Each structure stands twice: as structure tokens, then as C-alpha cells.
Short mmCIF file of C-alpha atoms in Angstrom, two decimals:
data_model
loop_
_atom_site.label_atom_id
_atom_site.label_comp_id
_atom_site.label_asym_id
_atom_site.label_seq_id
_atom_site.Cartn_x
_atom_site.Cartn_y
_atom_site.Cartn_z
CA MET A 1 18.55 -125.91 35.15
CA LEU A 2 19.79 -123.21 37.45
CA GLU A 3 17.07 -120.99 38.79
CA TYR A 4 17.63 -118.39 41.44
CA ALA A 5 14.83 -117.04 43.57
CA LYS A 6 13.45 -113.95 41.83
CA PRO A 7 14.79 -111.14 44.06
CA LEU A 8 18.21 -112.77 43.93
CA ALA A 9 18.16 -113.22 40.14
CA ASN A 10 16.99 -109.64 39.81
CA LEU A 11 19.87 -108.25 41.89
CA ILE A 12 22.42 -110.38 40.04
CA ASP A 13 21.09 -109.00 36.73
CA GLU A 14 21.41 -105.43 37.94
CA LEU A 15 24.91 -105.98 39.33
CA LYS A 16 26.08 -107.48 36.04
CA ARG A 17 25.38 -104.16 34.31
CA LEU A 18 28.08 -102.46 36.37
CA PRO A 19 31.52 -102.00 34.83
CA GLY A 20 34.00 -104.73 35.74
CA ILE A 21 31.34 -106.95 37.33
CA GLY A 22 30.85 -110.28 35.56
CA ALA A 23 28.40 -113.09 36.31
CA LYS A 24 30.64 -114.64 38.98
CA SER A 25 31.31 -111.36 40.82
CA ALA A 26 27.63 -110.42 40.66
CA GLN A 27 26.69 -113.76 42.22
CA ARG A 28 29.37 -113.41 44.89
CA ILE A 29 28.24 -109.90 45.83
CA ALA A 30 24.56 -110.90 45.89
CA PHE A 31 25.22 -113.82 48.23
CA HIS A 32 27.42 -111.61 50.37
CA LEU A 33 24.55 -109.14 50.73
CA LEU A 34 22.16 -111.97 51.55
CA LYS A 35 24.35 -112.89 54.49
CA SER A 36 24.96 -109.28 55.58
CA GLU A 37 23.17 -107.41 58.32
CA ALA A 38 20.05 -105.60 57.10
CA ALA A 39 21.56 -102.28 58.25
CA GLU A 40 24.59 -102.76 56.04
CA VAL A 41 22.47 -103.66 53.03
CA ASP A 42 20.29 -100.60 53.59
CA ARG A 43 23.33 -98.35 53.82
CA LEU A 44 24.48 -99.52 50.39
CA SER A 45 21.03 -99.21 48.87
CA ASP A 46 20.62 -95.71 50.29
CA ALA A 47 24.09 -94.61 49.19
CA ILE A 48 23.14 -95.55 45.64
CA LYS A 49 19.69 -93.99 45.85
CA HIS A 50 20.94 -90.67 47.26
CA LEU A 51 24.04 -90.48 45.10
CA LYS A 52 22.78 -87.87 42.70
CA GLU A 53 20.54 -85.90 45.03
CA SER A 54 22.93 -83.22 46.24
CA LEU A 55 25.52 -83.51 43.48
CA ASN A 56 26.07 -80.93 40.77
CA LEU A 57 28.77 -79.97 38.36
CA CYS A 58 31.07 -77.20 39.56
CA GLU A 59 30.14 -74.18 37.44
CA ILE A 60 33.80 -73.32 36.98
CA CYS A 61 35.56 -76.61 36.26
CA GLY A 62 32.80 -79.20 35.73
CA ASN A 63 33.93 -81.43 38.61
CA ILE A 64 31.21 -83.35 40.44
CA THR A 65 30.62 -81.59 43.72
CA ASP A 66 28.19 -80.92 46.53
CA GLU A 67 29.48 -77.35 46.82
CA ASN A 68 29.68 -74.74 44.14
CA PRO A 69 32.37 -73.88 43.18
CA CYS A 70 34.04 -77.18 44.06
CA ASN A 71 36.75 -77.58 46.69
CA TYR A 72 39.53 -77.34 44.09
CA CYS A 73 38.22 -74.14 42.50
CA SER A 74 37.55 -72.50 45.89
CA ASP A 75 40.88 -73.47 47.47
CA PRO A 76 43.07 -70.32 47.63
CA ALA A 77 46.18 -72.51 47.96
CA ARG A 78 45.59 -73.84 44.44
CA ASP A 79 47.12 -72.09 41.48
CA ALA A 80 44.13 -70.91 39.41
CA LYS A 81 46.45 -69.86 36.60
CA LEU A 82 47.36 -73.46 35.92
CA ILE A 83 44.56 -75.63 34.50
CA CYS A 84 44.71 -79.33 33.82
CA PHE A 85 42.23 -80.56 31.20
CA ILE A 86 40.84 -84.02 31.76
CA GLU A 87 38.19 -86.19 30.15
CA GLU A 88 36.20 -87.31 33.17
CA PRO A 89 35.71 -86.26 36.82
CA ALA A 90 37.25 -89.57 37.91
CA ASN A 91 40.56 -88.49 36.35
CA ILE A 92 40.92 -85.90 39.12
CA ALA A 93 41.43 -88.72 41.63
CA THR A 94 44.18 -90.20 39.48
CA ILE A 95 46.07 -86.93 39.33
CA GLU A 96 45.46 -85.99 42.97
CA ASN A 97 46.84 -89.35 44.03
CA THR A 98 50.26 -88.29 42.75
CA GLY A 99 50.23 -85.61 45.45
CA ARG A 100 52.21 -83.33 43.14
CA TYR A 101 49.68 -81.19 41.31
CA ARG A 102 48.68 -77.86 42.86
CA GLY A 103 46.75 -76.28 39.98
CA THR A 104 43.05 -76.46 39.09
CA TYR A 105 41.09 -78.63 36.68
CA HIS A 106 38.76 -78.43 33.75
CA VAL A 107 36.60 -81.49 33.12
CA LEU A 108 35.59 -81.95 29.48
CA HIS A 109 33.05 -84.71 30.21
CA GLY A 110 34.02 -86.66 27.12
CA VAL A 111 36.33 -86.59 24.14
CA LEU A 112 35.84 -85.67 20.51
CA SER A 113 34.58 -88.73 18.70
CA PRO A 114 33.21 -88.13 15.20
CA LEU A 115 32.26 -91.82 14.89
CA GLN A 116 30.01 -91.53 17.93
CA GLY A 117 28.77 -88.12 16.92
CA VAL A 118 30.58 -86.24 19.70
CA GLY A 119 31.70 -82.82 18.47
CA PRO A 120 33.23 -79.84 20.33
CA GLU A 121 29.72 -78.59 21.16
CA HIS A 122 29.16 -81.72 23.29
CA LEU A 123 32.21 -81.12 25.45
CA ARG A 124 32.36 -78.70 28.35
CA ILE A 125 34.41 -76.07 26.57
CA GLY A 126 31.78 -73.37 26.05
CA SER A 127 32.59 -71.35 29.17
CA LEU A 128 36.27 -72.11 28.77
CA LEU A 129 37.42 -68.95 27.01
CA ASP A 130 35.62 -66.83 29.61
CA ARG A 131 37.42 -68.70 32.34
CA ILE A 132 40.78 -68.24 30.67
CA LYS A 133 40.32 -64.51 30.30
CA LYS A 134 38.89 -64.00 33.78
CA THR A 135 41.73 -65.66 35.65
CA ALA A 136 44.60 -64.75 33.34
CA VAL A 137 45.54 -68.41 32.90
CA GLU A 138 49.25 -68.93 32.26
CA GLU A 139 49.52 -72.64 31.56
CA VAL A 140 47.22 -75.39 30.40
CA ILE A 141 48.10 -79.08 30.69
CA LEU A 142 46.22 -81.29 28.28
CA ALA A 143 45.78 -84.56 30.17
CA THR A 144 43.25 -86.35 27.98
CA ASN A 145 44.12 -90.03 27.52
CA PRO A 146 46.72 -90.97 24.89
CA THR A 147 44.04 -92.73 22.80
CA ALA A 148 43.04 -91.71 19.27
CA GLU A 149 40.11 -89.64 20.60
CA GLY A 150 42.09 -88.20 23.51
CA GLU A 151 44.91 -87.13 21.18
CA ALA A 152 42.48 -85.55 18.71
CA THR A 153 40.80 -83.68 21.56
CA ALA A 154 44.14 -82.43 22.88
CA PHE A 155 45.08 -81.28 19.39
CA TYR A 156 41.76 -79.48 19.00
CA LEU A 157 42.14 -77.72 22.35
CA ALA A 158 45.73 -76.74 21.60
CA LYS A 159 44.59 -75.10 18.38
CA LEU A 160 41.72 -73.35 20.16
CA LEU A 161 43.92 -71.98 22.95
CA LYS A 162 47.01 -71.09 20.94
CA PRO A 163 45.84 -67.59 19.96
CA HIS A 164 45.48 -66.64 23.65
CA GLY A 165 49.20 -66.74 24.31
CA ILE A 166 48.99 -69.43 26.98
CA ARG A 167 51.69 -72.05 27.55
CA ILE A 168 50.13 -75.35 26.44
CA SER A 169 51.58 -78.73 27.34
CA ARG A 170 50.58 -82.33 26.80
CA ILE A 171 51.22 -85.14 29.31
CA ALA A 172 54.05 -87.47 28.27
CA THR A 173 53.51 -90.83 26.60
CA GLY A 174 56.08 -93.57 27.18
CA ILE A 175 57.01 -96.73 29.03
CA PRO A 176 55.20 -96.94 32.37
CA VAL A 177 57.46 -96.78 35.44
CA GLY A 178 58.40 -100.29 36.55
CA SER A 179 57.42 -101.81 33.21
CA GLU A 180 59.82 -103.31 30.69
CA LEU A 181 60.33 -102.41 27.04
CA ASP A 182 59.56 -105.96 25.94
CA TYR A 183 56.13 -105.90 27.53
CA VAL A 184 54.98 -102.64 26.03
CA ASP A 185 53.34 -102.24 22.61
CA ALA A 186 55.30 -100.86 19.68
CA ALA A 187 53.38 -97.59 19.52
CA THR A 188 54.31 -96.83 23.12
CA VAL A 189 57.97 -97.70 22.57
CA SER A 190 57.98 -95.53 19.49
CA ARG A 191 56.49 -92.64 21.49
CA ALA A 192 59.03 -93.19 24.27
CA MET A 193 61.85 -92.94 21.72
CA GLU A 194 60.43 -89.81 20.13
CA GLY A 195 59.86 -88.23 23.53
CA ARG A 196 63.40 -88.95 24.77
CA ARG A 197 65.05 -86.30 26.91
CA GLU A 198 68.70 -85.46 27.31
CA ILE A 199 70.07 -86.28 30.72
CA MET B 1 44.45 -83.77 48.79
CA LEU B 2 41.79 -85.83 47.11
CA GLU B 3 38.32 -85.09 48.38
CA TYR B 4 35.22 -86.49 46.80
CA ALA B 5 31.85 -84.86 47.25
CA LYS B 6 30.18 -86.50 50.28
CA PRO B 7 27.50 -88.66 48.59
CA LEU B 8 30.14 -89.94 46.20
CA ALA B 9 32.67 -90.68 48.95
CA ASN B 10 29.92 -92.39 50.91
CA LEU B 11 28.96 -94.70 48.04
CA ILE B 12 32.59 -95.54 47.30
CA ASP B 13 33.05 -96.50 50.97
CA GLU B 14 30.02 -98.77 50.91
CA LEU B 15 31.06 -100.40 47.62
CA LYS B 16 34.53 -101.12 48.97
CA ARG B 17 32.99 -103.37 51.63
CA LEU B 18 31.74 -105.77 48.96
CA PRO B 19 33.79 -108.86 48.21
CA GLY B 20 36.17 -108.47 45.26
CA ILE B 21 35.63 -104.70 45.04
CA GLY B 22 38.76 -102.63 45.69
CA ALA B 23 39.19 -98.87 45.78
CA LYS B 24 39.62 -98.60 41.99
CA SER B 25 36.56 -100.73 41.15
CA ALA B 26 34.45 -98.90 43.72
CA GLN B 27 35.42 -95.58 42.17
CA ARG B 28 34.72 -96.88 38.67
CA ILE B 29 31.27 -98.19 39.63
CA ALA B 30 30.37 -94.99 41.49
CA PHE B 31 31.26 -92.80 38.50
CA HIS B 32 29.40 -95.19 36.21
CA LEU B 33 26.28 -94.79 38.36
CA LEU B 34 26.71 -91.02 38.36
CA LYS B 35 26.52 -91.06 34.59
CA SER B 36 23.67 -93.58 34.43
CA GLU B 37 20.00 -92.82 33.98
CA ALA B 38 18.17 -92.25 37.26
CA ALA B 39 15.85 -95.19 36.46
CA GLU B 40 18.77 -97.58 36.18
CA VAL B 41 20.28 -96.38 39.44
CA ASP B 42 16.93 -96.78 41.19
CA ARG B 43 16.55 -100.31 39.86
CA LEU B 44 19.87 -101.30 41.41
CA SER B 45 19.11 -99.56 44.69
CA ASP B 46 15.69 -101.24 44.87
CA ALA B 47 17.06 -104.66 43.94
CA ILE B 48 19.42 -104.39 46.90
CA LYS B 49 16.77 -103.03 49.26
CA HIS B 50 14.20 -105.69 48.41
CA LEU B 51 16.66 -108.56 48.23
CA LYS B 52 15.77 -110.13 51.53
CA GLU B 53 12.10 -109.27 51.68
CA SER B 54 10.56 -112.36 50.10
CA LEU B 55 13.48 -114.73 50.56
CA ASN B 56 13.56 -117.62 53.01
CA LEU B 57 15.47 -120.82 53.48
CA CYS B 58 13.83 -123.90 51.98
CA GLU B 59 12.62 -125.90 54.99
CA ILE B 60 13.85 -129.11 53.39
CA CYS B 61 17.27 -128.31 51.96
CA GLY B 62 18.18 -124.86 53.28
CA ASN B 63 18.49 -123.29 49.82
CA ILE B 64 17.58 -119.61 49.52
CA THR B 65 14.19 -119.42 47.90
CA ASP B 66 11.02 -117.41 47.43
CA GLU B 67 8.94 -120.59 47.43
CA ASN B 68 8.82 -123.28 50.07
CA PRO B 69 9.93 -125.96 49.41
CA CYS B 70 12.39 -124.63 46.85
CA ASN B 71 12.26 -125.44 43.15
CA TYR B 72 14.81 -128.25 43.50
CA CYS B 73 13.00 -129.98 46.37
CA SER B 74 9.59 -129.64 44.70
CA ASP B 75 10.73 -130.79 41.24
CA PRO B 76 9.39 -134.34 40.70
CA ALA B 77 12.02 -134.88 37.97
CA ARG B 78 14.76 -134.61 40.58
CA ASP B 79 15.96 -137.71 42.41
CA ALA B 80 15.11 -137.06 46.06
CA LYS B 81 17.03 -140.17 47.10
CA LEU B 82 20.30 -138.57 46.05
CA ILE B 83 21.43 -135.62 48.18
CA CYS B 84 24.44 -133.43 47.58
CA PHE B 85 25.78 -131.69 50.69
CA ILE B 86 27.22 -128.26 50.13
CA GLU B 87 28.54 -125.47 52.31
CA GLU B 88 26.69 -122.47 50.92
CA PRO B 89 23.62 -121.75 48.75
CA ALA B 90 25.90 -120.27 46.07
CA ASN B 91 27.47 -123.72 45.60
CA ILE B 92 24.22 -124.89 44.01
CA ALA B 93 24.87 -122.62 41.02
CA THR B 94 28.33 -124.12 40.60
CA ILE B 95 26.97 -127.66 40.50
CA GLU B 96 23.92 -126.81 38.38
CA ASN B 97 26.18 -125.18 35.82
CA THR B 98 27.66 -128.59 35.05
CA GLY B 99 24.20 -129.57 33.77
CA ARG B 100 24.84 -133.14 34.98
CA TYR B 101 23.38 -133.39 38.46
CA ARG B 102 19.76 -134.49 38.83
CA GLY B 103 19.57 -135.07 42.59
CA THR B 104 18.65 -132.69 45.40
CA TYR B 105 20.74 -130.60 47.79
CA HIS B 106 21.34 -130.00 51.44
CA VAL B 107 22.91 -126.67 52.32
CA LEU B 108 24.94 -126.74 55.55
CA HIS B 109 25.34 -122.93 55.75
CA GLY B 110 28.90 -123.22 56.93
CA VAL B 111 31.59 -125.71 57.84
CA LEU B 112 32.89 -127.04 61.11
CA SER B 113 35.54 -124.65 62.37
CA PRO B 114 36.62 -125.16 65.99
CA LEU B 115 38.92 -122.13 65.77
CA GLN B 116 35.98 -119.88 64.91
CA GLY B 117 33.69 -121.64 67.37
CA VAL B 118 31.53 -123.31 64.70
CA GLY B 119 30.39 -126.74 65.90
CA PRO B 120 27.89 -129.22 64.42
CA GLU B 121 25.07 -127.43 66.25
CA HIS B 122 25.71 -124.33 64.11
CA LEU B 123 25.32 -126.16 60.82
CA ARG B 124 22.00 -127.05 59.23
CA ILE B 125 22.12 -130.74 60.08
CA GLY B 126 19.47 -130.90 62.81
CA SER B 127 16.59 -131.89 60.53
CA LEU B 128 18.90 -134.01 58.44
CA LEU B 129 18.26 -137.42 59.95
CA ASP B 130 14.50 -136.86 59.67
CA ARG B 131 14.93 -136.04 56.01
CA ILE B 132 17.01 -139.12 55.39
CA LYS B 133 14.45 -141.44 57.00
CA LYS B 134 11.46 -139.79 55.37
CA THR B 135 12.71 -140.05 51.80
CA ALA B 136 14.66 -143.30 52.08
CA VAL B 137 17.83 -141.61 50.83
CA GLU B 138 20.14 -143.96 48.94
CA GLU B 139 23.20 -141.88 48.27
CA VAL B 140 24.82 -138.80 49.74
CA ILE B 141 27.55 -136.83 47.97
CA LEU B 142 29.70 -134.76 50.31
CA ALA B 143 30.63 -131.72 48.25
CA THR B 144 32.09 -129.43 50.89
CA ASN B 145 35.25 -127.69 49.68
CA PRO B 146 38.55 -129.59 49.87
CA THR B 147 39.85 -127.21 52.54
CA ALA B 148 40.83 -128.26 56.07
CA GLU B 149 37.39 -127.26 57.41
CA GLY B 150 35.51 -128.73 54.44
CA GLU B 151 37.34 -132.04 54.81
CA ALA B 152 36.67 -132.17 58.54
CA THR B 153 33.00 -131.44 57.91
CA ALA B 154 32.77 -134.16 55.28
CA PHE B 155 34.45 -136.60 57.67
CA TYR B 156 32.03 -135.66 60.45
CA LEU B 157 29.00 -136.13 58.19
CA ALA B 158 30.30 -139.44 56.88
CA LYS B 159 30.59 -140.71 60.44
CA LEU B 160 27.12 -139.40 61.29
CA LEU B 161 25.46 -141.01 58.26
CA LYS B 162 27.38 -144.30 58.20
CA PRO B 163 25.04 -146.15 60.63
CA HIS B 164 22.07 -145.44 58.32
CA GLY B 165 23.32 -147.75 55.58
CA ILE B 166 23.50 -145.02 52.93
CA ARG B 167 26.10 -144.93 50.17
CA ILE B 168 28.37 -141.98 51.02
CA SER B 169 30.77 -140.41 48.53
CA ARG B 170 33.15 -137.47 48.52
CA ILE B 171 33.87 -135.29 45.48
CA ALA B 172 37.27 -135.95 43.92
CA THR B 173 40.34 -133.81 44.57
CA GLY B 174 42.96 -133.55 41.82
CA ILE B 175 44.43 -131.50 38.99
CA PRO B 176 41.82 -129.14 37.49
CA VAL B 177 40.86 -129.87 33.88
CA GLY B 178 43.00 -127.80 31.52
CA SER B 179 45.60 -127.11 34.19
CA GLU B 180 49.15 -128.46 34.23
CA LEU B 181 50.92 -130.48 36.90
CA ASP B 182 53.67 -127.90 37.21
CA TYR B 183 51.24 -125.14 38.10
CA VAL B 184 49.39 -127.01 40.82
CA ASP B 185 50.43 -127.16 44.49
CA ALA B 186 52.08 -130.28 45.90
CA ALA B 187 49.10 -131.21 48.08
CA THR B 188 46.84 -131.32 45.03
CA VAL B 189 49.31 -133.37 43.00
CA SER B 190 49.67 -135.74 45.92
CA ARG B 191 45.87 -136.09 46.10
CA ALA B 192 45.66 -136.62 42.36
CA MET B 193 48.20 -139.42 42.64
CA GLU B 194 46.40 -141.07 45.54
CA GLY B 195 43.07 -140.75 43.78
CA ARG B 196 44.30 -142.29 40.51
CA ARG B 197 41.93 -144.56 38.65
CA GLU B 198 42.67 -147.45 36.36
CA ILE B 199 41.80 -146.80 32.76
#
């Protein structure tokens, strides 16, 4: 029977709770830390411990930030009249990595999910209409994920914002760049066909 | 430009140092922790911080343990006259998971590697001959990895132990169970051919 020493078993258990970390990875990381310098181990432990201490949600966009408003909302070079709606703060990284977007964000912190009891009142859309009026927003990009919940949320937001005379767009669904038709599911191919553009 | 809040960026940096954790995984784990209960985050941080506090190497086999000798060396149901030599403490888990081995272990904490300046004096083999005399060891299984360094280490140990009249064996190299010949490298196939057994 395999029995790890208690502190080791304990760490492996905690690591296994993290997303994307299975039993093997947890074991590998734990043994790596065992062999690491104490200073390095302490740095990791402290980084975890102090993670939430100075972090808040930006009062404008809901991004996680140690300043308020966050660096996107306070950057004068950003177009405040263009808002991209996303599900989670982590999505900002994905969009920023394209290097192409110069607008601001609005983090919903979730998606509508009747099955899990998540209604509009649970999403960060309360202060939204204020924000839209205050900054005379011209365009909104709905960049929730193209899942059932993400689509429903985009549809809900589109309906909510329509009366305010704002241009509303939805990110495109289709075949990923570099992928092949034969390796993509039918729903995606179907969406790619529907969303075809003249060239 | 993507800029995370400092405590978040800091944690992502620390996580990226861990084996098997890339930028994407680090980001995913960090955002997961941000959303987690404070108690859960503290448990992980503490598990890391206290990892090394009560852990030592077993004075007999070199396993990482919070008792001394470790649970394998002190288990009377284990055959102390059979010793399996392994490179790292983590290898014990791999062998124990087979559920078939009932002997004891000897952890070398490394392999011979002239290029990296690791000689026999850096491995945990000093107390080895004492151990072998004291417990009248009958068989030794050399279970270092079938890499160049692991093979050299096994060869060195075999030469060292030969004069003591102990049965010495080396784990088999060959095609992994469930794998196919065509997907295995030539060196492995060649070893599998050499190591063939009559049936």
C-alpha cells in the first residue's frame, strides 16, 4: 500500500483540487517543491496567501485590479465608447493577447444559467445602464463564449441594450484558424457556413 | 498591453516555475484561486509552507518520511532481504501502484552523470554496504530509469554489489503494455527483441 508522509499527502490532496492538475501532476509538483530551495517554496506559498489581499473589482468594469478604476478603464488611450462584454476576468488576457483591441471591457462574472440558478441579477449588469449613459457608449461587442449559456447571455444583453441605440455585435463563430473542416464538429461547420462573408 | 494586477501577476509567475505548468495553466489556476473560498486558498498556501517542516529522509532507505525509519523499512510484513534501487522518492509511488512489490527500497537521490558532475559520492550509496551486511540482503533489483544515466548507474551498482554474492537484477526494457511496435522508438524495439523470453 502506498502511503506518503502526511505533509506530502496533504499537499498532493490540495494540489489535486486545482483545475487541470491530476494525481500525477500533483505528485510531480509536490516532489519538485520538496527538492526546491526553501526561499522558492516560501515565495509560492506567500504569493497564494497574499493573492486576494490587495485585489478588488474595478468599480467600472469588474476587472480584478489593485487600482480603482483598473488600468484599462483609466487609460486615456483606450476608447471608452467601445465596450467588450466578457464572462470572466481571465478573458481579458485572451483578448489583449491579440494586440488588436483598443476599447474597454465589462466583466459579467458569469453567464445566465437557469439550471444552476444564475439569473440576470447574479451577473454584473446592474451598473451597466449607468455606465452606458455616462460615457455615451457607441458600440458593444458581446464576447461571451459560444456555448448554450454564453449565447443565451449574449441574446439577453442584446435585448437589454437595443433600446439605447447602441451598435451591438457578437463575436464570430466558425472554423478556428489553422484547423481543418474535417476536424471540427458539425455545429461549428454549420455556423461557419451561415456566417460566410462575400470576398 | 496585457497587465495583470500585481499580486495576480506575481502568483502566475511563481506557478509557471512548477513542472508541467505553462502560462495558460498558471493563469487558469490563479483565477481559480481568486474565485475560491479564502479557507481553501489558505489550506493550499499552508500545505506548501509546512511541506518540509516535519519531513526527513529515512535513515535506512532515503525515502521522504515523517517517521524514522519510514513505513516501508519498519513494516515487518515487508521482505527486508529484497531491495529495489530507485532514483527518486517519487519512484516508490510508481512501484507501489503495481500492488505487487513486497520488498523494501533504497533511494539513490539521483543518477551518475559525469556531464553534470554527479559522481558516486553524490548518490546515497555510502551506507549501502552496511545495510547489505546487516540485513543479509538476498536480492537487489536495479530500477533506475532506462536512460543513459540510469543504465550507467545500474551498471555501476551491479559492479559494486557483485562481490557480495547477492542476486542482482535489472528491470526489463521493452514495448509498453498496450502500445504498438510501430509507435515505439527503434532502441526500445531493439531492446524488446534482445530481451525476448521463450514462452
